[in-house]
C-alpha positions as a Markdown table, in Angstrom:
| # | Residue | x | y | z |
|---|---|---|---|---|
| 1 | Unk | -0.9 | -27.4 | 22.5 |
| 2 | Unk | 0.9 | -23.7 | 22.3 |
| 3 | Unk | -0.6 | -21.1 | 23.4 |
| 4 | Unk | 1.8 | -18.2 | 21.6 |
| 5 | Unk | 0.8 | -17.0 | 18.8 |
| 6 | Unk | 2.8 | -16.5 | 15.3 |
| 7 | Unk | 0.8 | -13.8 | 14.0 |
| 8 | Unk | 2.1 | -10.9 | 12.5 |
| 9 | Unk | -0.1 | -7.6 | 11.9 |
| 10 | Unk | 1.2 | -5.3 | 9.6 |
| 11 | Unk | 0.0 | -1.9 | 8.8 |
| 12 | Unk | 0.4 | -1.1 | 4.7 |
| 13 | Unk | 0.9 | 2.2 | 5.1 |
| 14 | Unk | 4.3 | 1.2 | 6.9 |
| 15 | Unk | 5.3 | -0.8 | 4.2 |
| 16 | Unk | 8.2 | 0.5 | 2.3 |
| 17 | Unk | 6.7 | 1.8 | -1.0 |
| 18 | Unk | 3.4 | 0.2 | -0.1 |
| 19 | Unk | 5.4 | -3.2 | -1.3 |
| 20 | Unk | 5.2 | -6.7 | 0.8 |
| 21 | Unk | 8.3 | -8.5 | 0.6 |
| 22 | Unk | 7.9 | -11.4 | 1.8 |
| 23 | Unk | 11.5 | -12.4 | 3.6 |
| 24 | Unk | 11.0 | -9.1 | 5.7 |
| 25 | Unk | 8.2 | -11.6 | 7.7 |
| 26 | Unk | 8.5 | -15.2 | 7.0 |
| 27 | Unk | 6.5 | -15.6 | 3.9 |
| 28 | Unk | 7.0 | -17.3 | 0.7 |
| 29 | Unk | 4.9 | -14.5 | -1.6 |
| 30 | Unk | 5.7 | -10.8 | -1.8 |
| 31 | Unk | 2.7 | -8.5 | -3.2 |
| 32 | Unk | 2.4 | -5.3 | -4.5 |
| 33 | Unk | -0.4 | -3.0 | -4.1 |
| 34 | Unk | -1.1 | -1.0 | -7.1 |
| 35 | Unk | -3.1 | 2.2 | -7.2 |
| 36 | Unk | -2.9 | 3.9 | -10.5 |
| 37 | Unk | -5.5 | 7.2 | -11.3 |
| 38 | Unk | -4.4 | 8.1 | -14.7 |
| 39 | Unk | -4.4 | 6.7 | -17.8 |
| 40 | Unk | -1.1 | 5.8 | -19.7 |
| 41 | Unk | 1.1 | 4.6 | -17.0 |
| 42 | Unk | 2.3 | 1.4 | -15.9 |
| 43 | Unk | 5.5 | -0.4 | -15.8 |
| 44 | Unk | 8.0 | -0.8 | -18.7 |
| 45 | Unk | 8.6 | -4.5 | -20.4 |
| 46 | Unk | 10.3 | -7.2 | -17.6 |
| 47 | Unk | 9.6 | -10.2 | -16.7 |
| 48 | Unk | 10.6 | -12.2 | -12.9 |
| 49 | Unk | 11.8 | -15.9 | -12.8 |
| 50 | Unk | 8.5 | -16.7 | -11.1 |
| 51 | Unk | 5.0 | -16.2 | -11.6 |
| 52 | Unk | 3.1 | -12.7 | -11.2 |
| 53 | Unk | -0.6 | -12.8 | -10.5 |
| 54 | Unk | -2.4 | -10.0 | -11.2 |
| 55 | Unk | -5.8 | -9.3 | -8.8 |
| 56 | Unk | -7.6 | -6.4 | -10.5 |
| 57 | Unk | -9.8 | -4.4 | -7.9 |
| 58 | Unk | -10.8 | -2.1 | -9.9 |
| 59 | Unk | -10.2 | -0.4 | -13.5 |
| 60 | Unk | -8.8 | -1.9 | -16.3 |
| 61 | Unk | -5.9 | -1.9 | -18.3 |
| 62 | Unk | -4.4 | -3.5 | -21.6 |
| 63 | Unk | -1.6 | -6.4 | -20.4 |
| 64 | Unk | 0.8 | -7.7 | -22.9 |
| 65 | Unk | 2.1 | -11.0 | -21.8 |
| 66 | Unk | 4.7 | -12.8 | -23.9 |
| 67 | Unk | 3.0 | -12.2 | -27.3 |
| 68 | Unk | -0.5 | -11.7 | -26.6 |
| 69 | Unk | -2.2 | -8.5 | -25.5 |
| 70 | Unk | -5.4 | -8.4 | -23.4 |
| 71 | Unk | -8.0 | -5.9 | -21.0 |
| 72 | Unk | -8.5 | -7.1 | -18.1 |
| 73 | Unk | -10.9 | -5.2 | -15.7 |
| 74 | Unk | -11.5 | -5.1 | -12.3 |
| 75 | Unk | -12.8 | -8.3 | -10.8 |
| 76 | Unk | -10.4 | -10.6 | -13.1 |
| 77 | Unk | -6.9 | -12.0 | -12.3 |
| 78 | Unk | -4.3 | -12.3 | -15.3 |
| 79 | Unk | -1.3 | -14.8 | -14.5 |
| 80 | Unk | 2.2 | -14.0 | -16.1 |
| 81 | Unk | 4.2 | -17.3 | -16.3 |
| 82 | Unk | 7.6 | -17.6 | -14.7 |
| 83 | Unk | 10.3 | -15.8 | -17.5 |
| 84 | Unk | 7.3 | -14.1 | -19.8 |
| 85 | Unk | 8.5 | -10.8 | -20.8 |
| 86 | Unk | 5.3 | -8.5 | -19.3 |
| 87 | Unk | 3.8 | -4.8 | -19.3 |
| 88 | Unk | 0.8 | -2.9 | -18.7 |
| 89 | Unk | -1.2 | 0.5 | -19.2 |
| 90 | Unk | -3.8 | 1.7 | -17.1 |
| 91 | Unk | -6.4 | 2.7 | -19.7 |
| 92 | Unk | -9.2 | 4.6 | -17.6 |
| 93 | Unk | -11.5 | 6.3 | -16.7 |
| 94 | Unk | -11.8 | 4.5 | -13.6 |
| 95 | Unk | -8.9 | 4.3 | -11.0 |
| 96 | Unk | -6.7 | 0.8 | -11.1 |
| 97 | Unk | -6.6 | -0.5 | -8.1 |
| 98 | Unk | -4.7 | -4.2 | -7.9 |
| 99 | Unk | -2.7 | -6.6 | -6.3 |
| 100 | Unk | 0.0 | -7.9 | -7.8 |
| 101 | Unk | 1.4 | -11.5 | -6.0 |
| 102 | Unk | 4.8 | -12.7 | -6.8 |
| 103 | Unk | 5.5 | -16.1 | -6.4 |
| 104 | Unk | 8.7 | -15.3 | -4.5 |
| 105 | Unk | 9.8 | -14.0 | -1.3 |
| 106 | Unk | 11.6 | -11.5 | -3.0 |
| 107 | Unk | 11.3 | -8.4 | -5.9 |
| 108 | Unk | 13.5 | -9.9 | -8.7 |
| 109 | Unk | 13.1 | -8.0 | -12.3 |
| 110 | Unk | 15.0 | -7.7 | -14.9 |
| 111 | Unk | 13.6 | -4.8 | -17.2 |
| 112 | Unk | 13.6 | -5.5 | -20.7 |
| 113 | Unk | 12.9 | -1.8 | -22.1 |
């Protein structure tokens, strides 16, 4: 039996952008940690050749996936399938507070608009 450990502890506030990509430490998932306290903004349309998982924390906001649109609020989690054009707005009051997971150790996009 080994006795060293493979543990890594990182601190997000050392994260570049407050983004975990995950080849930077051996893991097969990158995540990005999503803290929005307006309403109206989000990302543009795009879509990743994986799966995003959205964890909402907190808020809510109106997702279009592919063609369907949809509020989800904090305690839900919304899946974008692998190559489904996506978006969001944060549509208040409350602050949006969420993980995304990508299903990849890397950030690939391609923006759409």
């Amino acid at each position: 039996m080994s006795t060293e450990s493979s543990i890594e502890l990182i601190e997000q506030d050392t994260l570049p952008g407050a983004d975990f990509e995950g080849y930077l430490h051996g893991s097969t998932v990158s995540v990005m940690f999503e803290r929005f306290d307006r309403d109206g903004v989000g990302p543009r349309l795009h879509r990743h050749p994986y799966t995003e998982t959205f964890v909402l924390r907190s808020g809510r906001a109106l997702f279009r996936v592919g063609d369907d649109e949809v509020v989800a609020v904090g305690g839900q989690i919304l899946v974008a399938p692998a190559g489904t054009p996506h978006k969001f707005t944060v549509i208040g009051p409350e602050v949006y507070e969420a993980l995304h997971v990508h299903a990849n150790d890397r950030f690939v996009t391609e923006w759409l608009e």
